[in-house]
Coordinates of C-alpha atoms in Angstrom, one line a residue:
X692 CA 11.9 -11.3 -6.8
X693 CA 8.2 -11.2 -5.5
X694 CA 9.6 -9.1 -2.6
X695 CA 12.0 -6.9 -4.3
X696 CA 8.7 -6.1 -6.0
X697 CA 6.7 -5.4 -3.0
X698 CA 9.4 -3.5 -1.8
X699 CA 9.4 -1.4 -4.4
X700 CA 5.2 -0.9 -4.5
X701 CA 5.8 0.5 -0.9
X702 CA 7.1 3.6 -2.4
X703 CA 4.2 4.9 -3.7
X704 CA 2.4 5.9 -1.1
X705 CA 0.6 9.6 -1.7
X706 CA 2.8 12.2 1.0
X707 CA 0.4 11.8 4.3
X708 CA -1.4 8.5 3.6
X709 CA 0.8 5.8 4.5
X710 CA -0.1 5.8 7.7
X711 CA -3.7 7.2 8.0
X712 CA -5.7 7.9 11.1
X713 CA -8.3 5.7 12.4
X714 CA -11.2 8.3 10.8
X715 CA -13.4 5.2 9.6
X716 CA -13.8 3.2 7.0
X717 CA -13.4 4.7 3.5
X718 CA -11.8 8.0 5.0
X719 CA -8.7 9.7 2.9
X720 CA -6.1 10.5 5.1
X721 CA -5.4 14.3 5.2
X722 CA -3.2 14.7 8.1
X723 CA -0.7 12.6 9.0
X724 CA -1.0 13.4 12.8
X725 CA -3.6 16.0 14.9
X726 CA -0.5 18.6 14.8
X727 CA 0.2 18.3 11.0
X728 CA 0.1 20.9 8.3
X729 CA -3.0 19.7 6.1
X730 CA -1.6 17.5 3.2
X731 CA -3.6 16.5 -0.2
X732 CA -2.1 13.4 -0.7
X733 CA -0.9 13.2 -4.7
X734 CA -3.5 10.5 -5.2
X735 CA -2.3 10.5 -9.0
X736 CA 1.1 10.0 -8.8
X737 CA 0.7 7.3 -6.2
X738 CA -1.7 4.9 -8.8
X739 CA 1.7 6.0 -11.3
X740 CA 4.3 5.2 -9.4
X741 CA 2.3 2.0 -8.6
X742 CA 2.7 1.0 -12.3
X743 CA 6.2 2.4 -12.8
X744 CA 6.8 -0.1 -10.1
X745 CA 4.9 -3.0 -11.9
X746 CA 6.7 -2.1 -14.9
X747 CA 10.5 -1.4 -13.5
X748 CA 10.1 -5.3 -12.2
X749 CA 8.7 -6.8 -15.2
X750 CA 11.4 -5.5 -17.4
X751 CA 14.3 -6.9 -15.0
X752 CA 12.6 -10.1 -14.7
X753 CA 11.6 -10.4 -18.7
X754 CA 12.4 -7.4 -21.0
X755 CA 9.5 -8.6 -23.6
X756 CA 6.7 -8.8 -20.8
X757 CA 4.2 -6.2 -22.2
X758 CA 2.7 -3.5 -19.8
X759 CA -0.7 -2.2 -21.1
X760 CA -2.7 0.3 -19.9
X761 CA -6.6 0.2 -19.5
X762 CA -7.4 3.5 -19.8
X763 CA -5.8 5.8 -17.1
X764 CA -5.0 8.2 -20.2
X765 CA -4.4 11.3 -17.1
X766 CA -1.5 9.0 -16.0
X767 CA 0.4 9.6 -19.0
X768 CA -0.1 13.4 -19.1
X769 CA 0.7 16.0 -16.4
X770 CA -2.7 16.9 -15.0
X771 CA -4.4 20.4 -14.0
X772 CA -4.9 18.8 -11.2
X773 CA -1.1 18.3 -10.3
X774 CA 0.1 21.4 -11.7
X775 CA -2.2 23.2 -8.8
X776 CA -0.8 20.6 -6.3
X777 CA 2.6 21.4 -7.3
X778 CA 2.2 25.8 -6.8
X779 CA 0.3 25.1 -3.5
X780 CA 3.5 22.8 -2.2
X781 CA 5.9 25.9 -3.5
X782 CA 4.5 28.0 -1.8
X783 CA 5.4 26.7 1.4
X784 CA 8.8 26.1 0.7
X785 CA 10.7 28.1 3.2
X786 CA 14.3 28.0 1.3
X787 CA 13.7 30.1 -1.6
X788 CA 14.1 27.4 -4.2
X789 CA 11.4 28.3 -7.3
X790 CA 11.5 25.0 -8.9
X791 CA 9.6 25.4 -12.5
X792 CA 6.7 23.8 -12.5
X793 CA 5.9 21.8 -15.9
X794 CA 2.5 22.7 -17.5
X795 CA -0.2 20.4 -17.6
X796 CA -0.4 18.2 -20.6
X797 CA 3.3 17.8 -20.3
X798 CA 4.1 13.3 -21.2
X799 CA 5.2 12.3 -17.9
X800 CA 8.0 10.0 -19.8
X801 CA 9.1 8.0 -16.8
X802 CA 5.7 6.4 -16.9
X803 CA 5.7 6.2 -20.5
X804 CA 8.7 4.1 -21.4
X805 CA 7.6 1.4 -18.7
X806 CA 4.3 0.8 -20.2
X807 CA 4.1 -0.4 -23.8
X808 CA 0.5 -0.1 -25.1
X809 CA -3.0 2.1 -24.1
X810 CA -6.5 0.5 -24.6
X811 CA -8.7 3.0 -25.0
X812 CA -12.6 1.6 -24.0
X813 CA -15.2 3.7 -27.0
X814 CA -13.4 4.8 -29.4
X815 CA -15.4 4.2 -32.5
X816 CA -18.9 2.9 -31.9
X817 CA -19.6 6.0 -29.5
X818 CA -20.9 9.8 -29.8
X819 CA -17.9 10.7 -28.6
X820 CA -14.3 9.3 -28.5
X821 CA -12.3 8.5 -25.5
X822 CA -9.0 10.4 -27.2
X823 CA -8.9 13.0 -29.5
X824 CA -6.9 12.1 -32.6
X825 CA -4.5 14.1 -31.5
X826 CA -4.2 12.5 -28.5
X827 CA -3.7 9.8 -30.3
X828 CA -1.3 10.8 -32.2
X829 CA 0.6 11.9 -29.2
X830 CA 0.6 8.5 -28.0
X831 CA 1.6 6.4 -30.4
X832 CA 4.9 9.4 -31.0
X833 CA 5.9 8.7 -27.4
X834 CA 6.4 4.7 -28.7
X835 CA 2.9 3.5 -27.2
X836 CA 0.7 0.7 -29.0
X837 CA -2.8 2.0 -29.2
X838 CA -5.5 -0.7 -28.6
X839 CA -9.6 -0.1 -28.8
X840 CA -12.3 -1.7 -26.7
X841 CA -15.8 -0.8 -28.5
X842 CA -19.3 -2.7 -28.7
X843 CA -21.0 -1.8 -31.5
X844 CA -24.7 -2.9 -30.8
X845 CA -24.9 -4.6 -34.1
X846 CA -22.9 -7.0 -36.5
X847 CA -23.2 -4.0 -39.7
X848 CA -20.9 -1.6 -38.0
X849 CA -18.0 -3.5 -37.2
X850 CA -16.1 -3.7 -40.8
X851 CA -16.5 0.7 -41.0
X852 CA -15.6 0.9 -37.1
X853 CA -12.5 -1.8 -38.0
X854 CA -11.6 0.0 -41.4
X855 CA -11.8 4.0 -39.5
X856 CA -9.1 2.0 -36.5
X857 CA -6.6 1.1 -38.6
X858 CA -6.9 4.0 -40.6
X859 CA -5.5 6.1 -37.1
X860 CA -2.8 3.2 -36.3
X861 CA -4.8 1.9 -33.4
X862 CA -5.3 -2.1 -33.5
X863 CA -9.5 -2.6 -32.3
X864 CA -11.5 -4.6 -30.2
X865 CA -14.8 -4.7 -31.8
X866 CA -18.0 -6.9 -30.8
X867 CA -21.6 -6.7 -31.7
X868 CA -22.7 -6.3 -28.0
X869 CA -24.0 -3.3 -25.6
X870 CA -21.4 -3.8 -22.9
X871 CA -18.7 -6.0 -21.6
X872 CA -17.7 -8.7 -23.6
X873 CA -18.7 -12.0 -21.9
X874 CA -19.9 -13.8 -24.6
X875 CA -16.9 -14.8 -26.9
X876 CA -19.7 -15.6 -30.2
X877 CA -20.3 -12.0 -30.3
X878 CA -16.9 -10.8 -30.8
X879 CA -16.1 -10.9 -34.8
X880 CA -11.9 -11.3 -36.1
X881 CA -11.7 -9.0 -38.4
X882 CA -8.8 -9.3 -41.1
X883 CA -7.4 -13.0 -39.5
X884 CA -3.9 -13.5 -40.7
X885 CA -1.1 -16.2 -40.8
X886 CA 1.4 -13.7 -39.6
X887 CA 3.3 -14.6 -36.1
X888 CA 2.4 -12.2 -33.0
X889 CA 5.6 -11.4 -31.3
X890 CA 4.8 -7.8 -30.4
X891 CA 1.8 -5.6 -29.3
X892 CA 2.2 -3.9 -32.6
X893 CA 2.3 -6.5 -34.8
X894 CA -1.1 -7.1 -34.1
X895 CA -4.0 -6.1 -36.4
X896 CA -6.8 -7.3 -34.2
X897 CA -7.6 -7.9 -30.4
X898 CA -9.8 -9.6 -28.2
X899 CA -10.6 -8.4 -24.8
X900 CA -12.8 -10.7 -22.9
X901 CA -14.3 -9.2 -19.3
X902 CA -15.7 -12.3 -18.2
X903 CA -15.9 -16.2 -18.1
X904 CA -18.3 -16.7 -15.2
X905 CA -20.8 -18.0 -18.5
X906 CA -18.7 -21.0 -19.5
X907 CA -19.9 -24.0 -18.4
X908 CA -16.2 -25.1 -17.5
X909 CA -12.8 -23.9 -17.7
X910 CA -11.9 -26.7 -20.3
X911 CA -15.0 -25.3 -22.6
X912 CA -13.8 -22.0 -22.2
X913 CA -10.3 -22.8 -23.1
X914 CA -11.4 -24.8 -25.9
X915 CA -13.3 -21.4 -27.3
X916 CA -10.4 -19.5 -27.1
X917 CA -8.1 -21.8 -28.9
X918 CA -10.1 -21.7 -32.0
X919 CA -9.9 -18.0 -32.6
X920 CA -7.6 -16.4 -35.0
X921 CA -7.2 -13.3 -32.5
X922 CA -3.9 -11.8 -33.1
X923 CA -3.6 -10.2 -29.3
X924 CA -6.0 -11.7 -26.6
X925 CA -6.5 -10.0 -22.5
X926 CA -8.5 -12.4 -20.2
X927 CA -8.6 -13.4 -16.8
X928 CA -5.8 -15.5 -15.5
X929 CA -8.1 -17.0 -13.4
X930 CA -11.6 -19.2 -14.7
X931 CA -14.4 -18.0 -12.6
X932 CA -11.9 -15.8 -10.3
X933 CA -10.7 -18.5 -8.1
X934 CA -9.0 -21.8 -10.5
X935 CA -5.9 -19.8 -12.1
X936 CA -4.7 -21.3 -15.8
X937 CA -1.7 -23.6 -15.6
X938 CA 1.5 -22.5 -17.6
X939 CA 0.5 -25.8 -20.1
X940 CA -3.0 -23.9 -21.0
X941 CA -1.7 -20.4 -21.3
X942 CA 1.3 -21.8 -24.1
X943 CA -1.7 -23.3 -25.9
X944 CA -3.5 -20.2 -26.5
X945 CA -0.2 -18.8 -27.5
X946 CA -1.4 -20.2 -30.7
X947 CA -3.7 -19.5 -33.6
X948 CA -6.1 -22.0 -34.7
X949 CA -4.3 -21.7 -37.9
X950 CA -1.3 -22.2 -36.0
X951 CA 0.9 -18.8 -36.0
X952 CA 1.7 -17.3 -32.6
X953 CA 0.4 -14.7 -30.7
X954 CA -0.1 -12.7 -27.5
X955 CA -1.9 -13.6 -24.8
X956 CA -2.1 -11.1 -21.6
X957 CA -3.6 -11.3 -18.8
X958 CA -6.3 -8.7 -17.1
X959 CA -5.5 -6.9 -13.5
X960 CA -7.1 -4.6 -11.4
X961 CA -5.0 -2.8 -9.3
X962 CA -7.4 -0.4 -7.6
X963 CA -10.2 -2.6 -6.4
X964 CA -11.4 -5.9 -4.6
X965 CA -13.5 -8.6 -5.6
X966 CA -15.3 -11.0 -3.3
X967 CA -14.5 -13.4 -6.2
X968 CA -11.4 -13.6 -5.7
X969 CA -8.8 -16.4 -4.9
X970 CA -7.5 -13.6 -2.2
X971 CA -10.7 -12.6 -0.2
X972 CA -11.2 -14.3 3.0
X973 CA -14.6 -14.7 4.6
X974 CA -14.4 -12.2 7.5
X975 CA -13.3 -9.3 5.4
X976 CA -16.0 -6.6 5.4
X977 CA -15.7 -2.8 5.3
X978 CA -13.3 -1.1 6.9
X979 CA -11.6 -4.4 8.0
X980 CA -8.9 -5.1 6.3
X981 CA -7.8 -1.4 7.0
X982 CA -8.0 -0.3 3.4
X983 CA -10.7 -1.7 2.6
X984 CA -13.2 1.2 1.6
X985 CA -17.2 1.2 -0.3
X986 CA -18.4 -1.0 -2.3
X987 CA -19.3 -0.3 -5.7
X988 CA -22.9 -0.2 -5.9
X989 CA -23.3 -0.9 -9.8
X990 CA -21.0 -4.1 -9.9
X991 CA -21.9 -6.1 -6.7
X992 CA -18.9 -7.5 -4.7
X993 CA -16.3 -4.9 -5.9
X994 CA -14.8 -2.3 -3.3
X995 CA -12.7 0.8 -3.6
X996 CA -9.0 0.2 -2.1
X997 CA -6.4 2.4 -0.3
X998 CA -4.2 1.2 -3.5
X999 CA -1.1 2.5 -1.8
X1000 CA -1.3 0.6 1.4
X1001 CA 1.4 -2.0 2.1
X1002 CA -1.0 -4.6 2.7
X1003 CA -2.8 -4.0 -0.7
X1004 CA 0.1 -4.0 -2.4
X1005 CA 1.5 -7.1 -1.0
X1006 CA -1.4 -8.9 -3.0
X1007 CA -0.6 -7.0 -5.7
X1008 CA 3.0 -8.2 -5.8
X1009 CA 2.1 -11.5 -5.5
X1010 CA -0.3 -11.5 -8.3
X1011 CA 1.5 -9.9 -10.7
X1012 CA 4.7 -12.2 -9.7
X1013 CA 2.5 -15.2 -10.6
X1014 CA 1.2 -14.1 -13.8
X1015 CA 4.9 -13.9 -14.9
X1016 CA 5.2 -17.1 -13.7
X1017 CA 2.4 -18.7 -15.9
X1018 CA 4.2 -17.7 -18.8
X1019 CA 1.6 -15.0 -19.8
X1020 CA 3.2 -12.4 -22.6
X1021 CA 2.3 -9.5 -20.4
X1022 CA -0.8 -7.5 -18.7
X1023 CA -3.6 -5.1 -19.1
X1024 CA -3.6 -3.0 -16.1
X1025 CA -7.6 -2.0 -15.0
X1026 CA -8.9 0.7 -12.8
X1027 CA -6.5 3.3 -13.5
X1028 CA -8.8 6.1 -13.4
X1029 CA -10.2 5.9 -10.0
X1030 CA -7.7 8.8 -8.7
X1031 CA -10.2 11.3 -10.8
X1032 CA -12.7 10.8 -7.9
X1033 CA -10.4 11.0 -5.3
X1034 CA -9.4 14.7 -6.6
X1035 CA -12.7 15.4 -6.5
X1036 CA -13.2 14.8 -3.4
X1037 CA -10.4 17.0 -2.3
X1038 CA -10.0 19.9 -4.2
X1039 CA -7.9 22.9 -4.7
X1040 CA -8.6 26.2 -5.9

């Protein structure tokens, strides 16, 4: 399975990056050889077709594995982006074919029916929303499970923030902090109930938790977790990055204090590297492995990724593979915006 999966992750390659030119570390590849037309690789589609991928194989190996999305809200819609891509590649097209080109905003379904829920990160305790409501509503017609990541500063506003959520159908993460949760006492369970958690929307609260480098172990950190009421809970399959959860321990936080069942899914990145990592060796540095780009100056020992290369993707397969494996109920998918910067940085007009 694990390489019918990596298989399939080679696919989605932008056109004219799979095999880029030795231009440095960090450099997109344009041209796929000196003599080549120039090519703007669909940098987009590629991170989609990653997750299509993720998703085709989860539902062959486990059709009630849950796919969620963190963010990455242009995956779902046909961008501007795109559309411009599309015109500038029919224009070269030498046989006369005028394919219609779908206008932007159009749901890009494929993707759609092979993830099952969005989390959208400020929603509620920000100026101003990550989705428009009716942008939500959009979503949650096309079958997707709406989630909510927000820190609220203080304690006060989380009952309005948790009453104006449910209000638009979307089931909230709320805590009392300024920034990633790492600190499990400052989240608040709003509305517990004895209900069993089979599915993403039969949940009516949520707990994301960014981090467990602060607890002291992994059993103490375990032991925190089990004595929530969370409905729906996304943490690290590892504790501290490198010491993965045992299928035992994930089972046991299937479970409500009070005893019903719920979900528990586990947090990927699929577009960056961590030094933290059980997969880093010591004598990786820029550049080397191959598509390994810059680091990310405001969250030390995290680098950009050539997401599409083989090599890249090879961890990927293996690390999804084995969270299946520890019995998790499914995954959040992380760093599905990075394309935006990427069609930044090659634009068209």
């Amino acid at each position: 399975m694990l390489a019918a999966l990596t298989s399939v992750l080679l696919l989605s390659a932008p056109v004219g990056a799979q095999q880029p030119p030795p231009r440095g570390p960090g450099a997109d590849p344009l041209r796929t050889s000196p003599a080549a037309p120039l090519e703007v690789p669909d940098y987009r589609n590629a991170l989609r077709q990653t997750v299509t991928a993720l998703g085709t194989f989860a539902r062959n190996k486990n059709p009630y594995f849950s796919i969620v999305s963190r963010s990455g809200l242009g995956l779902i819609v046909k961008g501007e982006y795109e559309v411009k891509l599309e015109e500038l590649k029919r224009l070269r097209t030498t046989d006369g074919l005028q394919v219609p080109v779908e206008p932007a905003g159009t749901v890009m379904r494929q993707y759609a029916k092979l993830i099952d829920g969005v989390i959208l990160d400020g929603q509620f305790c920000v100026e101003i929303p990550t989705a428009s409501a009716a942008f939500v509503q959009m979503l949650r017609e096309t079958g997707l499970t709406v989630l909510s990541a927000d820190h609220c500063s203080t304690p006060q506003t989380l009952p309005d923030a948790y009453r104006t959520a449910r209000r638009q159908g979307i089931i909230p993460h709320l805590d009392a902090g300024r920034g990633p949760l790492k600190d499990l006492s400052m989240a608040a369970v709003i509305n517990e109930n004895a209900d069993n958690v089979v599915t993403l929307a039969d949940g009516r609260n949520f707990l994301l938790l960014d981090s467990n480098s602060g607890a002291p172990s992994k059993k103490h950190w375990l032991d925190q977790l089990q004595a929530t009421n969370f409905d729906i809970i996304a943490i690290d399959p590892f504790y501290r990055d490198v010491e993965p959860l045992t299928p035992a321990e994930v089972r046991a936080l299937k479970f409500k204090k009070l005893g019903a069942r719920r979900l528990v899914l586990a947090r990927m990145d699929i577009t960056h590297a961590f030094d933290t990592k059980y997969y880093w060796k010591s004598d990786w540095k820029v550049g080397e492995p191959r598509w390994l780009e810059l680091p990310i100056l405001s969250q030390p020992g995290a680098f950009e990724v050539q997401y599409w290369n083989p090599e890249w993707q090879a961890i990927l397969g293996k690390t999804f593979a084995g969270i299946m494996d520890l019995g998790f109920d499914g995954v959040v998918l992380e760093g599905l915006d990075v394309y935006r910067a990427r069609e930044a940085a090659a634009p068209i007009k």
